[in-house]
XYZ file of C-alpha atoms in Angstrom:
412
model
C 27.353 9.741 -9.495
C 23.604 9.896 -8.828
C 21.739 7.129 -10.622
C 18.292 7.482 -12.148
C 15.903 4.831 -10.840
C 13.043 3.511 -12.944
C 10.052 1.205 -12.482
C 9.855 -1.543 -15.087
C 7.260 -3.924 -13.670
C 4.139 -3.767 -11.501
C 1.875 -6.324 -9.829
C -1.090 -5.973 -7.513
C -3.940 -7.895 -5.954
C -6.633 -6.150 -3.949
C -10.373 -5.814 -3.436
C -10.829 -4.288 -6.902
C -8.607 -6.518 -9.012
C -6.423 -9.590 -9.113
C -3.769 -7.944 -11.291
C -2.320 -4.452 -11.644
C -4.190 -3.714 -14.919
C -7.474 -4.895 -13.392
C -6.895 -2.675 -10.355
C -6.244 0.344 -12.562
C -9.220 -0.267 -14.870
C -11.620 -0.770 -11.977
C -10.224 2.206 -10.059
C -10.854 4.494 -13.042
C -14.344 3.011 -13.381
C -15.168 4.007 -9.800
C -15.506 0.481 -8.421
C -15.852 -0.077 -4.696
C -14.183 -3.195 -3.299
C -15.963 -3.039 0.051
C -18.442 -5.828 0.715
C -20.261 -7.524 3.585
C -18.092 -10.252 5.132
C -19.449 -13.764 4.575
C -17.671 -15.490 7.465
C -19.160 -17.371 10.416
C -16.862 -15.523 12.798
C -18.581 -12.208 12.107
C -21.738 -13.465 13.829
C -19.866 -15.710 16.265
C -18.074 -12.766 17.852
C -20.891 -10.283 17.262
C -18.519 -7.861 15.557
C -19.762 -4.278 15.422
C -18.362 -3.876 11.889
C -19.470 -6.530 9.440
C -17.764 -5.494 6.198
C -14.294 -5.025 4.710
C -12.467 -4.848 1.379
C -11.321 -8.448 0.924
C -9.109 -9.333 -2.027
C -11.381 -10.175 -4.933
C -9.149 -13.046 -6.107
C -8.360 -15.461 -3.303
C -4.800 -16.848 -3.072
C -6.041 -20.435 -3.265
C -7.379 -19.619 -6.736
C -3.890 -18.658 -7.902
C -1.320 -20.627 -5.916
C -0.832 -24.416 -5.918
C -2.048 -25.994 -2.671
C 1.386 -27.362 -1.739
C 2.836 -23.851 -2.005
C 0.033 -21.985 -0.253
C -0.046 -24.230 2.823
C 3.518 -23.239 3.731
C 2.742 -19.505 3.623
C 0.638 -17.168 5.718
C -1.969 -15.325 3.599
C 0.163 -12.180 3.791
C 3.055 -14.013 2.126
C 0.684 -15.602 -0.370
C -0.493 -12.181 -1.533
C 3.116 -10.973 -1.712
C 4.141 -13.886 -3.909
C 1.216 -13.332 -6.274
C 1.968 -9.610 -6.708
C 5.729 -10.114 -7.045
C 5.371 -12.841 -9.680
C 3.124 -10.576 -11.725
C 5.536 -7.645 -11.420
C 8.529 -9.810 -12.342
C 6.813 -11.159 -15.449
C 5.624 -7.664 -16.346
C 9.237 -6.459 -16.192
C 10.248 -9.156 -18.650
C 11.812 -11.443 -16.013
C 15.087 -9.490 -15.897
C 18.305 -11.389 -16.279
C 20.316 -10.262 -13.277
C 22.972 -11.949 -11.171
C 21.506 -13.178 -7.858
C 24.055 -11.098 -5.968
C 22.713 -7.975 -7.735
C 19.011 -8.608 -7.005
C 17.518 -7.240 -3.791
C 14.224 -7.465 -1.920
C 12.585 -4.604 -0.007
C 9.178 -5.932 0.999
C 7.098 -4.590 3.847
C 4.155 -5.434 6.047
C 2.353 -3.663 8.842
C 1.436 -6.708 10.921
C 2.788 -9.858 9.272
C 1.519 -13.406 9.740
C -1.481 -12.613 11.909
C -3.616 -15.536 10.773
C -0.797 -18.025 11.354
C -0.043 -16.654 14.824
C -3.621 -16.721 16.082
C -4.483 -20.052 14.464
C -1.421 -21.560 16.153
C -2.532 -20.131 19.494
C -5.943 -21.770 19.055
C -4.255 -25.075 18.176
C -2.031 -24.900 21.244
C -4.955 -24.256 23.587
C -7.273 -26.829 22.052
C -4.914 -29.627 21.005
C -1.630 -29.106 22.823
C 1.948 -28.272 21.778
C 2.529 -31.388 19.674
C -0.044 -30.200 17.167
C 1.537 -26.775 16.584
C 3.101 -26.772 13.116
C 6.917 -26.633 12.950
C 6.634 -23.944 10.271
C 4.599 -21.641 12.510
C 7.397 -19.173 13.250
C 8.711 -18.986 9.642
C 5.126 -18.307 8.554
C 4.189 -15.701 11.153
C 7.375 -13.622 11.247
C 6.990 -10.168 9.664
C 9.950 -10.767 7.325
C 8.401 -13.968 5.947
C 7.238 -12.321 2.724
C 10.670 -10.825 2.014
C 12.401 -14.087 2.880
C 10.150 -16.155 0.665
C 10.536 -13.718 -2.224
C 14.293 -13.954 -1.812
C 14.015 -17.736 -2.137
C 11.570 -17.547 -5.037
C 13.700 -15.192 -7.126
C 17.135 -16.223 -5.791
C 17.760 -12.670 -4.626
C 21.041 -12.666 -2.724
C 21.977 -8.982 -2.609
C 19.784 -8.504 0.469
C 16.212 -9.097 1.694
C 14.793 -6.523 4.093
C 11.466 -5.770 5.745
C 10.138 -2.448 6.964
C 7.413 -2.602 9.623
C 6.055 0.887 10.213
C 2.292 0.357 10.117
C 0.565 2.060 7.178
C 3.772 3.776 6.039
C 5.589 0.450 5.620
C 5.565 -0.186 1.882
C 6.167 3.436 0.932
C 9.256 3.271 3.148
C 10.281 0.034 1.439
C 10.172 1.676 -1.979
C 12.231 4.564 -0.628
C 14.727 2.054 0.797
C 14.891 0.302 -2.581
C 15.600 3.648 -4.235
C 18.468 4.299 -1.820
C 19.844 0.751 -2.115
C 19.998 1.139 -5.879
C 21.583 4.569 -5.520
C 24.181 3.100 -3.176
C 25.056 0.354 -5.620
C 23.863 -2.555 -3.463
C 21.837 -3.980 -6.346
C 20.928 -3.442 -9.989
C 17.315 -4.615 -9.609
C 15.036 -4.613 -6.552
C 11.621 -6.133 -5.929
C 9.874 -3.664 -3.639
C 6.403 -3.452 -2.186
C 4.184 -4.497 0.664
C 1.515 -6.924 1.746
C -1.188 -7.385 4.357
C -3.816 -9.938 5.319
C -5.350 -8.668 8.534
C -9.108 -8.947 8.026
C -9.381 -11.076 11.154
C -11.789 -10.994 14.121
C -9.155 -9.593 16.488
C -8.134 -6.686 14.251
C -11.700 -5.910 13.222
C -12.747 -5.848 16.884
C -9.721 -3.816 17.968
C -9.983 -1.152 15.271
C -13.731 -0.924 15.899
C -13.121 -0.520 19.626
C -10.727 2.318 18.837
C -13.504 4.014 16.828
C -11.288 3.863 13.737
C -13.542 1.850 11.405
C -16.597 3.038 9.519
C -19.796 1.466 10.829
C -21.920 1.689 7.683
C -22.939 -1.959 7.921
C -26.059 -1.259 5.869
C -24.117 0.395 3.030
C -20.574 -1.006 2.863
C -19.871 0.032 -0.733
C -20.123 3.685 0.321
C -18.417 3.344 3.712
C -15.007 4.761 2.799
C -15.588 8.469 2.128
C -12.303 10.420 2.218
C -12.874 14.142 2.437
C -16.647 13.833 2.855
C -18.275 15.650 5.742
C -20.078 12.486 6.890
C -17.056 10.166 6.894
C -16.878 7.982 9.985
C -13.759 5.827 9.677
C -11.664 3.686 7.384
C -12.388 0.313 5.766
C -10.061 -2.631 6.326
C -8.538 -3.904 3.110
C -6.076 -6.621 2.138
C -3.761 -7.625 -0.660
C -0.311 -6.780 -1.929
C 1.513 -4.696 -4.496
C 4.988 -5.062 -5.967
C 7.201 -2.900 -8.149
C 10.380 -3.794 -9.999
C 12.889 -0.968 -9.553
C 16.198 -0.835 -11.351
C 18.817 1.617 -12.460
C 17.960 3.334 -15.715
C 21.244 2.104 -17.163
C 20.352 -1.526 -16.414
C 16.792 -1.153 -17.703
C 17.787 0.486 -20.977
C 20.584 -2.006 -21.579
C 18.028 -4.800 -21.647
C 15.407 -2.817 -23.553
C 12.863 -2.785 -20.747
C 9.717 -0.702 -20.857
C 9.688 2.077 -18.264
C 6.561 3.086 -16.356
C 8.222 6.077 -14.760
C 10.922 7.312 -12.421
C 11.284 7.194 -8.668
C 12.870 10.530 -7.825
C 13.168 10.324 -4.050
C 11.398 10.065 -0.739
C 11.065 11.517 2.724
C 10.650 9.716 6.050
C 9.963 11.423 9.390
C 8.284 10.763 12.745
C 5.687 12.838 14.586
C 6.571 11.786 18.152
C 3.084 13.014 18.995
C 0.735 10.058 19.695
C 0.853 6.303 19.136
C -2.255 6.286 16.924
C -2.981 9.923 16.055
C -0.989 12.153 13.743
C 0.162 15.648 14.612
C -2.819 18.013 14.093
C -0.390 20.740 13.033
C 1.018 18.447 10.344
C 4.640 19.227 11.109
C 6.054 15.720 10.685
C 4.092 15.031 7.516
C 5.053 18.401 6.050
C 8.735 17.699 6.754
C 8.433 14.337 4.999
C 6.975 16.022 1.908
C 9.698 18.669 1.948
C 12.436 16.049 2.357
C 11.006 14.036 -0.524
C 10.843 17.035 -2.850
C 14.350 18.119 -1.878
C 15.794 14.671 -2.559
C 13.895 14.537 -5.842
C 15.290 17.905 -6.861
C 11.868 19.330 -7.665
C 9.825 22.185 -6.258
C 6.294 22.145 -4.907
C 5.218 24.094 -7.988
C 6.235 21.192 -10.238
C 3.926 18.647 -8.576
C 0.943 17.893 -10.815
C -0.824 15.146 -8.839
C -1.126 13.883 -5.254
C -2.256 10.473 -4.040
C -3.344 11.358 -0.516
C -3.172 8.997 2.450
C -6.792 10.047 3.141
C -8.179 7.077 5.061
C -11.658 8.581 5.653
C -11.173 9.112 9.379
C -12.653 12.248 10.950
C -9.270 13.442 12.276
C -6.737 12.105 9.792
C -8.079 13.674 6.596
C -8.037 17.324 7.803
C -4.631 16.825 9.436
C -3.200 15.734 6.094
C -4.651 18.826 4.445
C -3.030 21.032 7.105
C 0.332 19.350 6.431
C 0.135 19.789 2.665
C -1.001 23.377 3.027
C 2.290 24.076 4.828
C 4.231 22.872 1.803
C 2.080 23.902 -1.154
C 0.327 26.975 0.232
C -2.833 27.966 -1.626
C -1.761 25.875 -4.608
C -2.864 22.739 -2.723
C -6.434 23.661 -3.641
C -5.542 23.524 -7.349
C -3.625 20.228 -7.573
C -5.737 17.192 -8.581
C -5.821 14.864 -5.561
C -6.936 11.229 -5.490
C -7.952 9.319 -2.362
C -7.922 5.781 -3.718
C -8.640 3.992 -0.422
C -12.281 4.890 -1.080
C -12.156 2.114 -3.698
C -9.602 -0.360 -2.348
C -10.027 -0.056 1.399
C -6.930 0.399 3.538
C -4.308 -2.305 2.991
C -2.270 -1.139 6.003
C 1.319 -2.202 5.237
C 0.489 -2.890 1.590
C -1.308 0.335 0.815
C 1.691 2.554 -0.011
C 2.963 0.233 -2.729
C -0.479 -0.050 -4.316
C -0.836 3.722 -4.321
C 2.663 4.135 -5.757
C 1.487 2.022 -8.694
C -1.643 4.142 -9.018
C 0.500 7.289 -8.986
C 2.759 5.999 -11.753
C -0.182 4.938 -13.894
C -1.888 8.280 -13.309
C 1.171 10.048 -14.689
C 1.515 7.604 -17.576
C -2.121 8.019 -18.625
C -2.281 11.688 -17.550
C -5.386 11.183 -15.452
C -6.040 11.473 -11.723
C -8.240 8.577 -10.562
C -11.654 9.414 -9.144
C -12.376 9.521 -5.421
C -15.681 7.721 -5.028
C -18.343 8.363 -2.378
C -17.639 12.089 -2.240
C -21.099 13.553 -1.667
C -20.814 16.674 0.467
C -17.197 17.835 0.890
C -15.931 18.745 4.344
C -14.841 22.418 4.400
C -11.938 21.323 6.629
C -10.630 19.068 3.843
C -10.849 21.245 0.697
C -8.655 19.022 -1.463
C -9.375 19.079 -5.175
C -11.068 15.670 -5.038
C -13.361 14.579 -7.830
C -15.765 11.722 -8.296
C -14.686 11.608 -11.927
C -11.281 10.889 -13.445
C -9.488 14.223 -13.913
C -7.148 14.942 -16.865
C -3.655 16.013 -15.805
C -2.749 17.837 -18.999
C 0.349 17.817 -21.170
C 4.006 18.146 -20.253
C 6.131 16.473 -17.590
C 4.156 14.948 -14.728
C 5.319 14.623 -11.115
C 3.316 13.107 -8.262
C 3.708 12.548 -4.564
C 2.175 9.616 -2.711
C 1.623 9.966 1.040
C 1.581 7.247 3.704
C 1.163 7.847 7.429
C 1.078 5.119 10.070
C 0.343 4.338 13.704
C 3.430 5.178 15.719
C 3.755 8.556 14.033
C 5.434 7.278 10.877
C 5.393 9.538 7.812
C 6.613 8.437 4.384
C 6.288 10.343 1.108
C 7.351 9.131 -2.336
C 8.006 11.279 -5.410
C 7.554 9.759 -8.874
C 7.715 11.179 -12.380
C 6.364 10.203 -15.778
C 8.637 8.446 -18.242
C 8.324 11.223 -20.843
């Protein structure tokens, strides 16, 4: 029998808030989390891009020192978001063998890896920490969450670039459907605002270069957009079967109805300009959810603010929704948060659920002159979604040609 899967807890830390409610309030207020980087290494390496969307609450402000020093920043963010989500869900009483972890990252313990390399070169092998590998491995966040919450059903990590945490939520949905767990902590994390990634993305012409105006650098859908903004942080959702949630009297944010995952097999960094892979992912997601394109009332677009990516996403959605795509309220929330890479899908899944709960599409800031090639219904103001049942899709597309689309519905 098909189970209904609900979300009962949320947690998030990003450039616009240290908790999920703060993120939502500041997103609706049109806050930009992008700021000039105040690090010596920006000048030391003469980086061509000098800004990013760093998490506004630093992990050392939240975690005890003895705990933080054993975790890469990516795992620190994951622990902060997951603890918030768990508490928000009422700390469910569930047997360890029925609690699972699906937690993603795009890169993993980058800071640990490169700091260890510097230590090896400068001080020799005896000074490399014995915990280096457990800290840098991409599955470190999932493993540490499993330890933290005594989750013994399973602990898995998806690594598919910017599609990672959307895929993890889809995996959690399927694991619950398959009866592998009653409750799952799902989400994603990233801490990759580092000289090497900033230099590499800049070299690839992927980052905005508005060094003189960082708050307005991320401009999805705008004709003068020039690249994305690096972000960081984590987001976590508590998913469980509706039966389990209602038996314990849990509040329900909304339903996860299904998801779609495809690959472009087109280019290692660019998505298919004809949008075929992305369109198939949307169609798969809607089919699994058992809803039609006409029932979708809101879209959280991937929309990174790159010159090529934004119009390609529009082409893909046009294949699925036809002319109706120009009528559906669309939000491009990376304009506010920056791009959290492997953590971005989970954060935007939370935004999608809250949009349906509050019946309002968040604003897309920095939209001055729209690009005719990206005629989404984007608005600089929060847009009412109206009455009746609400269904949203949240899109995530990643380097490697990964496409992941999540379908969620309001609780009422």
